[in-house]
XYZ file of N, CA and C in Angstrom:
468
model
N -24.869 -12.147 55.264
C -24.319 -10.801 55.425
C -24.848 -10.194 56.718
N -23.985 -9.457 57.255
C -24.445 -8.865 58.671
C -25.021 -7.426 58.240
N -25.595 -7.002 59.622
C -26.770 -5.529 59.347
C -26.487 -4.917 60.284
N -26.397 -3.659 60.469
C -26.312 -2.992 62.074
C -27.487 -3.159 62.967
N -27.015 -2.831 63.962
C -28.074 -2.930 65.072
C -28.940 -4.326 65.192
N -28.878 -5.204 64.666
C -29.696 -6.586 64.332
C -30.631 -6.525 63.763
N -30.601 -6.045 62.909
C -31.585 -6.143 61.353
C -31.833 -6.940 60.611
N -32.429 -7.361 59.995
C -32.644 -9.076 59.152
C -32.093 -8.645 57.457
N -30.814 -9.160 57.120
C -30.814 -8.802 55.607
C -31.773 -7.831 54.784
N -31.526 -7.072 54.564
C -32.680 -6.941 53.540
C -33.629 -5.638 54.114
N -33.594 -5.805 55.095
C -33.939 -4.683 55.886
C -33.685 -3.387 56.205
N -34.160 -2.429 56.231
C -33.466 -1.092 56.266
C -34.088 -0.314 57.072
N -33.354 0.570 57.774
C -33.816 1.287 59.575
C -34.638 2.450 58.308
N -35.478 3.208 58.920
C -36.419 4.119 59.472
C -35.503 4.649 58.888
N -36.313 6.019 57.933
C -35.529 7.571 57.873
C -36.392 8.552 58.147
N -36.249 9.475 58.846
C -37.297 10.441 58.912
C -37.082 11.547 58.036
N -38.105 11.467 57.549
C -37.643 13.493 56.014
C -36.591 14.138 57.067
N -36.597 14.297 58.819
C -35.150 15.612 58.305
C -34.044 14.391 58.109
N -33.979 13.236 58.913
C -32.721 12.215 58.644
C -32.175 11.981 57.001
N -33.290 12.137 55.961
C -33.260 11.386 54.594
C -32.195 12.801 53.864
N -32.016 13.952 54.411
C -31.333 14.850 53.611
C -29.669 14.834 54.741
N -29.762 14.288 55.503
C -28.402 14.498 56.075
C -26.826 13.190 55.598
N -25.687 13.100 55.708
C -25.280 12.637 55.259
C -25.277 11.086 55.438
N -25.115 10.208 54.446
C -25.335 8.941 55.304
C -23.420 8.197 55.147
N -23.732 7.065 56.092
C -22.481 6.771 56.811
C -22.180 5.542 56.416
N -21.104 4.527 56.093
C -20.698 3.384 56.155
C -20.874 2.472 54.720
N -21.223 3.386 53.681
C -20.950 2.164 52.379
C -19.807 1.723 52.003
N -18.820 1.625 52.496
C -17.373 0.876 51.914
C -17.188 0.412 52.782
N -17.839 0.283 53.963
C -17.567 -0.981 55.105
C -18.357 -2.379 55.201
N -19.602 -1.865 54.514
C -20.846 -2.936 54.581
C -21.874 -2.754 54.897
N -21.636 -1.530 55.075
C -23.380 -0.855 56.044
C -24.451 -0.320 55.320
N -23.733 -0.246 54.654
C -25.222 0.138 53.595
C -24.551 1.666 53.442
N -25.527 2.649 53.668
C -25.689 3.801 53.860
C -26.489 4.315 54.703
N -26.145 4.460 56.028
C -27.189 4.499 57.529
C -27.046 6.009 58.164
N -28.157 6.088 58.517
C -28.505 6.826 59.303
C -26.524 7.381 60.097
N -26.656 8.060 61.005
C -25.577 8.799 62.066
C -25.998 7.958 62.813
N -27.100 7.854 63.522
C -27.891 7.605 64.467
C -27.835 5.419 64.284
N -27.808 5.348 63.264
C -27.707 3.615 63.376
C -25.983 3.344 63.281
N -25.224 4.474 62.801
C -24.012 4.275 62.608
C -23.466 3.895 64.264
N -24.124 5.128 64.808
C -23.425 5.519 66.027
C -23.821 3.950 67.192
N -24.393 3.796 67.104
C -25.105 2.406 67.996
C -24.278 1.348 67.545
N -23.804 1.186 65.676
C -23.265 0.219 65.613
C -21.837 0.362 65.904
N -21.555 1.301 66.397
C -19.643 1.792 66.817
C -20.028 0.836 67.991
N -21.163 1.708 68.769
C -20.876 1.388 70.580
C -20.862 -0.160 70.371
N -21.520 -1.045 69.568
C -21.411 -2.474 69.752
C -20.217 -2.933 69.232
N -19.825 -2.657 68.370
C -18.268 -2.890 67.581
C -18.253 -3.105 66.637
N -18.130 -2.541 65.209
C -18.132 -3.313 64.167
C -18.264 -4.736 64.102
N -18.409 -5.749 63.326
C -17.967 -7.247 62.857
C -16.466 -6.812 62.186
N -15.766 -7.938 62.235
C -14.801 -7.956 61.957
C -14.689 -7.903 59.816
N -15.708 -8.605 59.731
C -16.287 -8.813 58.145
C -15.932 -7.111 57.475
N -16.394 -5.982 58.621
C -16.709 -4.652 58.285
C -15.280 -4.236 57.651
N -14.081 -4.620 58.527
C -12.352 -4.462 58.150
C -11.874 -5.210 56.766
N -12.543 -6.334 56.553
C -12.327 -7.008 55.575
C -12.977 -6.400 54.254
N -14.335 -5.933 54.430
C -15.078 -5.628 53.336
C -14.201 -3.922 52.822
N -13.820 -2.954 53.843
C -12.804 -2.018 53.464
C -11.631 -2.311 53.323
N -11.015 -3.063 53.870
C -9.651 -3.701 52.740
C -9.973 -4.142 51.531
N -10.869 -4.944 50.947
C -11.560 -5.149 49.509
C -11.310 -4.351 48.636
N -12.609 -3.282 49.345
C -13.137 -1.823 48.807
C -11.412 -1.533 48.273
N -10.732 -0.930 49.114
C -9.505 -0.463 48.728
C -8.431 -0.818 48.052
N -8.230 -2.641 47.824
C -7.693 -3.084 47.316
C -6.059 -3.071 48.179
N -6.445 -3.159 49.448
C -4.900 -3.526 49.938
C -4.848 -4.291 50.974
N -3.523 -4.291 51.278
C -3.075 -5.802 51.900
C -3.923 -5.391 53.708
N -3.966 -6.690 54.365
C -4.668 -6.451 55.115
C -3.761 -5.968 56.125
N -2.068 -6.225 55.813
C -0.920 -5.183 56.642
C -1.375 -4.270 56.907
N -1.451 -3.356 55.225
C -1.489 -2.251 54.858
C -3.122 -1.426 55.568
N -3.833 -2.127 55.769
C -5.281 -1.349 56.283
C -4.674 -1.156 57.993
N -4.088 -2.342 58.219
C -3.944 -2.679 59.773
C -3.115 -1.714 60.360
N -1.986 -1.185 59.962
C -1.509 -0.128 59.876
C -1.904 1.306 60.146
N -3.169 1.168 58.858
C -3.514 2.624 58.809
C -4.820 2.805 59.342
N -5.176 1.557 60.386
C -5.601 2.221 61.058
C -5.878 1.230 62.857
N -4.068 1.612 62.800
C -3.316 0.848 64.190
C -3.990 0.260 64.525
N -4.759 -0.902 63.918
C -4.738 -2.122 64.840
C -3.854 -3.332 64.243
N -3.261 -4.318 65.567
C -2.111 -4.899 65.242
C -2.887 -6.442 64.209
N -2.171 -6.721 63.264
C -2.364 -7.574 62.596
C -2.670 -8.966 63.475
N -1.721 -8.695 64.735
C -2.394 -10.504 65.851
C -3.393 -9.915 66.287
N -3.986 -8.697 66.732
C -5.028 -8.056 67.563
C -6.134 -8.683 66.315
N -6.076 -7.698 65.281
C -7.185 -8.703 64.269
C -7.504 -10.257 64.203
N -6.372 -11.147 64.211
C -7.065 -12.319 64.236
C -7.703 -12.446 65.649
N -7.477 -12.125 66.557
C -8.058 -12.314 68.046
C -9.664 -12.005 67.843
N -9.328 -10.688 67.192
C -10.962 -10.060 66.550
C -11.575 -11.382 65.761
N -11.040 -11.686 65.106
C -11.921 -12.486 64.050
C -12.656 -13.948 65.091
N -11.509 -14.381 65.871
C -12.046 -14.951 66.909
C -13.669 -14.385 67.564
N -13.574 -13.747 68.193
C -14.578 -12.953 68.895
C -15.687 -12.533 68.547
N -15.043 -12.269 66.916
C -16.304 -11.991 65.845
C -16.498 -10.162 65.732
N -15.835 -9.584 66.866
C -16.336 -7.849 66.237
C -15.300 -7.252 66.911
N -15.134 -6.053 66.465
C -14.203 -5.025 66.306
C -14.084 -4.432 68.134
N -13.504 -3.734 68.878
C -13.718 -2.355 69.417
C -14.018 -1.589 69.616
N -14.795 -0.770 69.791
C -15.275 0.683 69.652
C -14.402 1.463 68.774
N -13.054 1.576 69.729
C -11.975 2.326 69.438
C -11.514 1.789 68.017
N -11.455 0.559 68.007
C -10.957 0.229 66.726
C -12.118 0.328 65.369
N -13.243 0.402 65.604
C -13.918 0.514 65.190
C -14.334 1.725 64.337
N -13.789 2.605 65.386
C -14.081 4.242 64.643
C -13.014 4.161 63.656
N -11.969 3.994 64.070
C -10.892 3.704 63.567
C -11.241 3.313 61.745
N -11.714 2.320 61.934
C -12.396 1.592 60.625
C -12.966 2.447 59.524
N -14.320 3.098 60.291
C -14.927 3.995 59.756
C -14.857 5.101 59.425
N -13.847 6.229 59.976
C -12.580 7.069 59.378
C -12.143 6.560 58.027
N -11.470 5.497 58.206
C -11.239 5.189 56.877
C -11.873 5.077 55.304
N -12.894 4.763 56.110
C -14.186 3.798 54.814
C -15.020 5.519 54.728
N -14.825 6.203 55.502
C -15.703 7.537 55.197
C -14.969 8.462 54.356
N -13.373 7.945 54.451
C -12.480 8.739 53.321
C -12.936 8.471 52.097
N -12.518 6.758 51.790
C -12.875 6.167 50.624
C -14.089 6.748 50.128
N -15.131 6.546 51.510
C -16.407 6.919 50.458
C -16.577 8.613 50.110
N -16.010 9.675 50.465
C -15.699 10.567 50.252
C -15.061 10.997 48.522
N -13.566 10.414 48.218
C -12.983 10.810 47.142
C -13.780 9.793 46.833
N -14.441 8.672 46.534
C -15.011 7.856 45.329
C -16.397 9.298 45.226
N -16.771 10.147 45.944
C -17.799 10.835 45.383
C -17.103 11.743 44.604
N -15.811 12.747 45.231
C -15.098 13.451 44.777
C -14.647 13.581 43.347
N -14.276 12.109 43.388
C -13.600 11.732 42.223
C -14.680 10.639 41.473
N -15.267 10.706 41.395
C -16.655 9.900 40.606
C -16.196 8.611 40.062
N -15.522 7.955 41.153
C -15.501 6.538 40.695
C -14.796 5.881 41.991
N -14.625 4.496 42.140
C -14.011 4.048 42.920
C -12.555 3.670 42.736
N -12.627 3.563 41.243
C -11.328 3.061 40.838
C -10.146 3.898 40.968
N -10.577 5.462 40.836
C -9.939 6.720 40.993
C -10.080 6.949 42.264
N -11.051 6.410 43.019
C -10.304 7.186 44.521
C -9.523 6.580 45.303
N -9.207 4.726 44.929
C -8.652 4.093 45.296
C -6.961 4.348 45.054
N -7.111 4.612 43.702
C -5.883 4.912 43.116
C -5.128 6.543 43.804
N -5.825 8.047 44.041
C -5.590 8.918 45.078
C -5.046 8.718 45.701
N -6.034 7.702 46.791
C -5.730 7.385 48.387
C -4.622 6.563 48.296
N -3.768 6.232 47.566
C -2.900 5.334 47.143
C -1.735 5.522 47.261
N -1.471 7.459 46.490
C -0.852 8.303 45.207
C -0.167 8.681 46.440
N 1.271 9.294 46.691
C 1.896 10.623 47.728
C 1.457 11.428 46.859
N 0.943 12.763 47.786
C 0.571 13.807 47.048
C 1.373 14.797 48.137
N 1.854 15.682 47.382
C 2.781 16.711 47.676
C 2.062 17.357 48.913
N 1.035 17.581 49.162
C 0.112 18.808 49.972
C 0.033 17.870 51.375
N 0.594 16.686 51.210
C 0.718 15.763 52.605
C 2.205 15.787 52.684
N 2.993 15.853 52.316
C 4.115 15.929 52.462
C 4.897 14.835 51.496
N 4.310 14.466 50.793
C 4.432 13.011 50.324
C 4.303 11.752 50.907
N 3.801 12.104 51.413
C 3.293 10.547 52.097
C 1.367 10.671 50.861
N 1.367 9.321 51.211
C -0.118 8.834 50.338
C -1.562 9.541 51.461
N -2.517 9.359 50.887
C -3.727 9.859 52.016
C -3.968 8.572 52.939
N -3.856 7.480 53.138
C -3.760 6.595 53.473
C -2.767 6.615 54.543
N -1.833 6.552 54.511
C -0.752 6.998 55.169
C -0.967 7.979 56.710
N -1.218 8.910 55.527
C -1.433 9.795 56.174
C -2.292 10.237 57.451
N -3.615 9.390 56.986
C -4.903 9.365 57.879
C -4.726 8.295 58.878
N -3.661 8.286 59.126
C -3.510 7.075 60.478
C -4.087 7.984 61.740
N -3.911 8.973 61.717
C -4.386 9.419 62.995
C -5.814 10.597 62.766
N -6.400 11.177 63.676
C -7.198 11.713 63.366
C -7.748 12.799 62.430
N -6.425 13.786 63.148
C -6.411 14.929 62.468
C -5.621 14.710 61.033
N -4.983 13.792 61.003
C -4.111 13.241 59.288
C -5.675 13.613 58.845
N -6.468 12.534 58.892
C -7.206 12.143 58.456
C -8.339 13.558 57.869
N -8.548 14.612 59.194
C -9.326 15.470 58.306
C -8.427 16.718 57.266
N -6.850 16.246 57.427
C -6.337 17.374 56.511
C -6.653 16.391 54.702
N -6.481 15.077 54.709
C -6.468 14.301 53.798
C -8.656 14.789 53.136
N -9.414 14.960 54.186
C -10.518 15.394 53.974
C -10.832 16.998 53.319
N -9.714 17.973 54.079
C -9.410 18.913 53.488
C -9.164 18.802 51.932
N -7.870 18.310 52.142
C -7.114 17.771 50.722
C -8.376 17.837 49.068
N -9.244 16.539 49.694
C -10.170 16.414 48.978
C -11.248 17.460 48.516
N -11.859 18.469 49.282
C -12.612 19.089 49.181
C -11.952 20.521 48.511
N -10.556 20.693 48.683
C -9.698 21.225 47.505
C -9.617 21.220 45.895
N -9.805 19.671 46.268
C -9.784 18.696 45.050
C -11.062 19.311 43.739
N -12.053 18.880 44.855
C -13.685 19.049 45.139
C -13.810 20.710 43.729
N -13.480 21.675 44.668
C -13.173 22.937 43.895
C -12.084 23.552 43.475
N -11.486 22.379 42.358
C -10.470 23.173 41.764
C -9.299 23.908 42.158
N -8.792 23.876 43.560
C -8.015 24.375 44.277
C -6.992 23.914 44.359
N -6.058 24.494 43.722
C -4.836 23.882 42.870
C -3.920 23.255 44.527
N -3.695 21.855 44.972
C -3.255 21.491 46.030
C -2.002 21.142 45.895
């Protein structure tokens, strides 16, 4: 299994008491739950390609369907897999995504239910799914909105 920043399995970066209360980043990609600060280092190097695979898993969809939503081209990926890691660009890309997931799986206190959401057209997107939807950036923080609606009862 791969680690950010070159870490040995098993291993886990440094938290400092103020880092340990702030949010952590990347569990539905493979990352554990890291730091901003180890997240951000592992963008600038590029994800592994493993990271796209392990959030298509997480989500349970086709690897079209991830590639899509979050424009990178299905031949561009195998080229990736060649190479062994992601983009920057494509990379954030990634992690947008996997920060949704890991978002409504808190929202919605399970994975099975947030998979199923992010899945669902919901009227307050226009009908399109959150998935869908979050192809681009700002999709992505109204679908974050969406959730935190969700969050408090705010009839969406």
């Amino acid at each position: 299994q791969w680690t950010p920043g070159g870490m040995r399995h098993g291993q886990r970066p440094t938290v400092s008491p103020e880092e340990e209360h702030r949010p952590a980043y990347g569990g539905s990609i493979g990352l554990g739950n890291c730091s901003a600060q180890v997240v951000v280092e592992t963008l600038r190097e590029g994800l592994p390609v493993a990271a796209f695979e392990h959030l298509r898993d997480a989500l349970d969809v086709s690897t079209r369907t991830l590639a899509e939503t979050t424009n990178i081209a299905v031949r561009t990926l195998a080229r990736r897999k060649g190479e062994g890691r992601l983009r920057k660009d494509e990379s954030e890309r990634v992690l947008r995504i996997g920060a949704l997931l890991d978002r409504a799986t808190e929202v919605l206190e399970g994975r099975d239910a947030a998979r199923q959401w992010l899945k669902s057209p919901k009227r307050a997107l226009g009908g399109h799914t959150p998935l869908e939807y979050a192809d681009t950036e700002p999709g992505a923080r109204e679908v974050e909105d969406l959730l935190t609606r969700v969050e408090y009862g705010v009839f969406s």
